[in-house]
PDB file of C-alpha atoms in Angstrom:
ATOM      1  CA  MET A  27      43.546-114.756 -35.743  1.00  0.00           C
ATOM      2  CA  ASN A  28      40.064-113.216 -35.785  1.00  0.00           C
ATOM      3  CA  ILE A  29      40.238-112.468 -32.067  1.00  0.00           C
ATOM      4  CA  THR A  30      43.573-110.669 -32.525  1.00  0.00           C
ATOM      5  CA  ILE A  31      42.202-108.472 -35.321  1.00  0.00           C
ATOM      6  CA  LYS A  32      39.067-107.651 -33.303  1.00  0.00           C
ATOM      7  CA  ALA A  33      41.194-106.754 -30.255  1.00  0.00           C
ATOM      8  CA  PHE A  34      43.439-104.535 -32.385  1.00  0.00           C
ATOM      9  CA  ILE A  35      40.451-102.760 -33.955  1.00  0.00           C
ATOM     10  CA  SER A  36      38.845-102.331 -30.559  1.00  0.00           C
ATOM     11  CA  LYS A  37      42.025-100.804 -29.073  1.00  0.00           C
ATOM     12  CA  ALA A  38      42.431 -98.563 -32.120  1.00  0.00           C
ATOM     13  CA  CYS A  39      38.852 -97.296 -31.790  1.00  0.00           C
ATOM     14  CA  ILE A  40      39.287 -96.567 -28.084  1.00  0.00           C
ATOM     15  CA  SER A  41      42.556 -94.725 -28.778  1.00  0.00           C
ATOM     16  CA  LEU A  42      40.898 -92.599 -31.479  1.00  0.00           C
ATOM     17  CA  MET A  43      37.982 -91.752 -29.196  1.00  0.00           C
ATOM     18  CA  LEU A  44      40.356 -90.711 -26.396  1.00  0.00           C
ATOM     19  CA  LEU A  45      42.446 -88.666 -28.793  1.00  0.00           C
ATOM     20  CA  GLY A  46      39.335 -87.037 -30.209  1.00  0.00           C
ATOM     21  CA  GLY A  47      38.129 -86.221 -26.702  1.00  0.00           C
ATOM     22  CA  LEU A  48      41.441 -84.642 -25.774  1.00  0.00           C
ATOM     23  CA  MET A  49      41.481 -82.611 -28.948  1.00  0.00           C
ATOM     24  CA  GLY A  50      38.012 -81.300 -28.164  1.00  0.00           C
ATOM     25  CA  CYS A  51      39.178 -80.186 -24.700  1.00  0.00           C
ATOM     26  CA  ALA A  52      42.298 -78.403 -25.926  1.00  0.00           C
ATOM     27  CA  SER A  53      41.938 -74.635 -25.695  1.00  0.00           C
ATOM     28  CA  VAL A  54      43.113 -73.663 -29.145  1.00  0.00           C
ATOM     29  CA  ASP A  55      42.558 -69.906 -29.327  1.00  0.00           C
ATOM     30  CA  GLN A  56      40.154 -68.728 -31.980  1.00  0.00           C
ATOM     31  CA  LEU A  57      41.511 -66.528 -34.763  1.00  0.00           C
ATOM     32  CA  VAL A  58      39.945 -63.128 -35.333  1.00  0.00           C
ATOM     33  CA  THR A  59      39.868 -62.099 -39.003  1.00  0.00           C
ATOM     34  CA  ILE A  60      39.992 -58.384 -39.769  1.00  0.00           C
ATOM     35  CA  SER A  61      39.738 -57.515 -43.450  1.00  0.00           C
ATOM     36  CA  GLY A  62      38.819 -54.719 -45.790  1.00  0.00           C
ATOM     37  CA  ASP A  63      40.392 -52.385 -48.288  1.00  0.00           C
ATOM     38  CA  VAL A  64      42.217 -49.075 -48.415  1.00  0.00           C
ATOM     39  CA  SER A  65      41.495 -46.476 -51.087  1.00  0.00           C
ATOM     40  CA  TYR A  66      41.720 -42.760 -51.784  1.00  0.00           C
ATOM     41  CA  ARG A  67      39.442 -40.413 -53.730  1.00  0.00           C
ATOM     42  CA  GLU A  68      42.038 -38.486 -55.744  1.00  0.00           C
ATOM     43  CA  ARG A  69      42.344 -39.506 -59.373  1.00  0.00           C
ATOM     44  CA  ILE A  70      46.103 -39.923 -59.435  1.00  0.00           C
ATOM     45  CA  ALA A  71      48.296 -42.939 -59.995  1.00  0.00           C
ATOM     46  CA  LEU A  72      50.783 -43.834 -57.311  1.00  0.00           C
ATOM     47  CA  PRO A  73      54.451 -44.241 -58.233  1.00  0.00           C
ATOM     48  CA  ASP A  74      55.835 -47.787 -58.367  1.00  0.00           C
ATOM     49  CA  ASN A  75      57.747 -47.223 -55.132  1.00  0.00           C
ATOM     50  CA  ALA A  76      54.652 -46.318 -53.089  1.00  0.00           C
ATOM     51  CA  ARG A  77      54.291 -48.281 -49.871  1.00  0.00           C
ATOM     52  CA  LEU A  78      51.045 -48.899 -47.975  1.00  0.00           C
ATOM     53  CA  THR A  79      51.165 -49.687 -44.261  1.00  0.00           C
ATOM     54  CA  VAL A  80      48.033 -50.999 -42.548  1.00  0.00           C
ATOM     55  CA  GLN A  81      47.975 -51.428 -38.773  1.00  0.00           C
ATOM     56  CA  VAL A  82      45.668 -52.872 -36.156  1.00  0.00           C
ATOM     57  CA  LYS A  83      46.037 -50.583 -33.136  1.00  0.00           C
ATOM     58  CA  ASP A  84      44.966 -50.640 -29.506  1.00  0.00           C
ATOM     59  CA  VAL A  85      43.679 -47.092 -29.032  1.00  0.00           C
ATOM     60  CA  SER A  86      42.387 -47.512 -25.470  1.00  0.00           C
ATOM     61  CA  LEU A  87      44.916 -45.285 -23.733  1.00  0.00           C
ATOM     62  CA  GLN A  88      44.433 -41.548 -24.053  1.00  0.00           C
ATOM     63  CA  ASP A  89      47.251 -39.031 -24.379  1.00  0.00           C
ATOM     64  CA  THR A  90      49.698 -41.658 -25.618  1.00  0.00           C
ATOM     65  CA  LYS A  91      50.654 -43.288 -28.868  1.00  0.00           C
ATOM     66  CA  ALA A  92      48.472 -46.254 -29.892  1.00  0.00           C
ATOM     67  CA  ILE A  93      49.938 -49.738 -29.419  1.00  0.00           C
ATOM     68  CA  VAL A  94      50.403 -51.590 -32.717  1.00  0.00           C
ATOM     69  CA  VAL A  95      48.950 -55.099 -32.417  1.00  0.00           C
ATOM     70  CA  ALA A  96      49.655 -56.131 -36.036  1.00  0.00           C
ATOM     71  CA  GLU A  97      51.053 -54.516 -39.183  1.00  0.00           C
ATOM     72  CA  LYS A  98      51.218 -55.320 -42.886  1.00  0.00           C
ATOM     73  CA  VAL A  99      53.241 -53.471 -45.496  1.00  0.00           C
ATOM     74  CA  TYR A 100      52.349 -53.611 -49.192  1.00  0.00           C
ATOM     75  CA  GLN A 101      54.694 -52.644 -52.030  1.00  0.00           C
ATOM     76  CA  GLN A 102      53.496 -51.601 -55.513  1.00  0.00           C
ATOM     77  CA  VAL A 103      50.167 -50.343 -54.216  1.00  0.00           C
ATOM     78  CA  ASN A 104      46.976 -50.318 -56.258  1.00  0.00           C
ATOM     79  CA  THR A 105      43.782 -48.920 -54.833  1.00  0.00           C
ATOM     80  CA  PRO A 106      41.587 -50.196 -53.607  1.00  0.00           C
ATOM     81  CA  GLN A 107      44.156 -52.408 -51.897  1.00  0.00           C
ATOM     82  CA  SER A 108      42.670 -55.254 -49.889  1.00  0.00           C
ATOM     83  CA  PHE A 109      44.105 -56.341 -46.537  1.00  0.00           C
ATOM     84  CA  GLU A 110      43.482 -59.164 -44.113  1.00  0.00           C
ATOM     85  CA  PHE A 111      44.767 -59.901 -40.639  1.00  0.00           C
ATOM     86  CA  GLN A 112      44.281 -63.135 -38.730  1.00  0.00           C
ATOM     87  CA  ILE A 113      45.100 -62.503 -35.108  1.00  0.00           C
ATOM     88  CA  ALA A 114      44.776 -64.813 -32.112  1.00  0.00           C
ATOM     89  CA  GLY A 115      41.779 -63.803 -30.015  1.00  0.00           C
ATOM     90  CA  ASP A 116      43.891 -63.624 -26.860  1.00  0.00           C
ATOM     91  CA  GLN A 117      45.727 -60.621 -28.337  1.00  0.00           C
ATOM     92  CA  PHE A 118      42.590 -58.535 -27.747  1.00  0.00           C
ATOM     93  CA  ILE A 119      41.938 -57.361 -24.201  1.00  0.00           C
ATOM     94  CA  ALA A 120      38.320 -57.126 -23.056  1.00  0.00           C
ATOM     95  CA  GLY A 121      37.239 -53.516 -22.629  1.00  0.00           C
ATOM     96  CA  HIS A 122      39.962 -52.129 -24.917  1.00  0.00           C
ATOM     97  CA  ARG A 123      39.221 -50.260 -28.149  1.00  0.00           C
ATOM     98  CA  TYR A 124      40.906 -51.184 -31.439  1.00  0.00           C
ATOM     99  CA  SER A 125      41.093 -49.460 -34.806  1.00  0.00           C
ATOM    100  CA  ILE A 126      42.652 -49.709 -38.258  1.00  0.00           C
ATOM    101  CA  GLY A 127      45.253 -47.192 -39.340  1.00  0.00           C
ATOM    102  CA  ALA A 128      46.545 -46.818 -42.904  1.00  0.00           C
ATOM    103  CA  ARG A 129      49.159 -44.668 -44.582  1.00  0.00           C
ATOM    104  CA  ILE A 130      50.788 -44.457 -48.005  1.00  0.00           C
ATOM    105  CA  GLU A 131      54.379 -43.275 -48.245  1.00  0.00           C
ATOM    106  CA  VAL A 132      56.629 -42.612 -51.232  1.00  0.00           C
ATOM    107  CA  ASN A 133      60.388 -42.515 -50.600  1.00  0.00           C
ATOM    108  CA  GLY A 134      59.690 -42.276 -46.867  1.00  0.00           C
ATOM    109  CA  LYS A 135      57.472 -39.222 -47.324  1.00  0.00           C
ATOM    110  CA  LEU A 136      53.847 -39.394 -46.212  1.00  0.00           C
ATOM    111  CA  TRP A 137      51.373 -38.939 -49.102  1.00  0.00           C
ATOM    112  CA  PHE A 138      48.103 -40.288 -47.678  1.00  0.00           C
ATOM    113  CA  ILE A 139      46.787 -41.154 -44.209  1.00  0.00           C
ATOM    114  CA  ASN A 140      43.420 -41.978 -42.698  1.00  0.00           C
ATOM    115  CA  THR A 141      41.989 -38.962 -40.875  1.00  0.00           C
ATOM    116  CA  GLN A 142      38.917 -40.759 -39.559  1.00  0.00           C
ATOM    117  CA  ALA A 143      38.797 -43.502 -36.933  1.00  0.00           C
ATOM    118  CA  TYR A 144      37.939 -46.982 -38.228  1.00  0.00           C
ATOM    119  CA  SER A 145      36.876 -48.979 -35.179  1.00  0.00           C
ATOM    120  CA  ILE A 146      37.256 -52.742 -35.038  1.00  0.00           C
ATOM    121  CA  ASP A 147      34.608 -54.973 -33.512  1.00  0.00           C
ATOM    122  CA  VAL A 148      36.367 -58.311 -32.936  1.00  0.00           C
ATOM    123  CA  ASN A 149      32.975 -60.064 -32.925  1.00  0.00           C
ATOM    124  CA  GLU A 150      32.014 -58.681 -36.348  1.00  0.00           C
ATOM    125  CA  THR A 151      33.146 -60.060 -39.701  1.00  0.00           C
ATOM    126  CA  GLN A 152      32.176 -57.151 -41.960  1.00  0.00           C
ATOM    127  CA  PRO A 153      35.022 -55.761 -44.102  1.00  0.00           C
ATOM    128  CA  ILE A 154      36.316 -52.314 -43.152  1.00  0.00           C
ATOM    129  CA  ASN A 155      36.644 -49.810 -45.992  1.00  0.00           C
ATOM    130  CA  VAL A 156      39.372 -47.323 -45.093  1.00  0.00           C
ATOM    131  CA  ILE A 157      39.660 -44.013 -46.944  1.00  0.00           C
ATOM    132  CA  VAL A 158      43.049 -42.286 -46.799  1.00  0.00           C
ATOM    133  CA  ASN A 159      43.357 -38.545 -47.465  1.00  0.00           C
ATOM    134  CA  LYS A 160      46.112 -36.694 -49.280  1.00  0.00           C
ATOM    135  CA  VAL A 161      48.539 -34.899 -46.990  1.00  0.00           C
ATOM    136  CA  GLY A 162      49.348 -31.251 -47.701  1.00  0.00           C
ATOM    137  CA  GLY A 163      48.438 -29.477 -50.927  1.00  0.00           C
TER     138      GLY A 163
END
């Protein structure tokens, strides 16, 4: 009986070591976390139906619309409004440039948008503070 238990434990240990080794070799892509907040300087309250859209964009190509890599939409917006994206690292192409874009709309009408570029460094973990500016007068 003792020999059977020892053989079972031995086989179990070998199986766990092999499994652990295989898991270590698996190429699970690393997640890139992009976070920060969106705010505006005006001292006005947003209506309840305001909608904030935050996008991660590939802005590498000139003279064309940026490619949206990821997007989040927030209802009932308070500022500053925090955001966080977790994106697989293989979604980012080496040599490309990425940025955050943000806009606040009310009833489909644009109220605020970022007018400055907010570059993303996929190797950096610092939060990005995005300021959106009021559109029109």
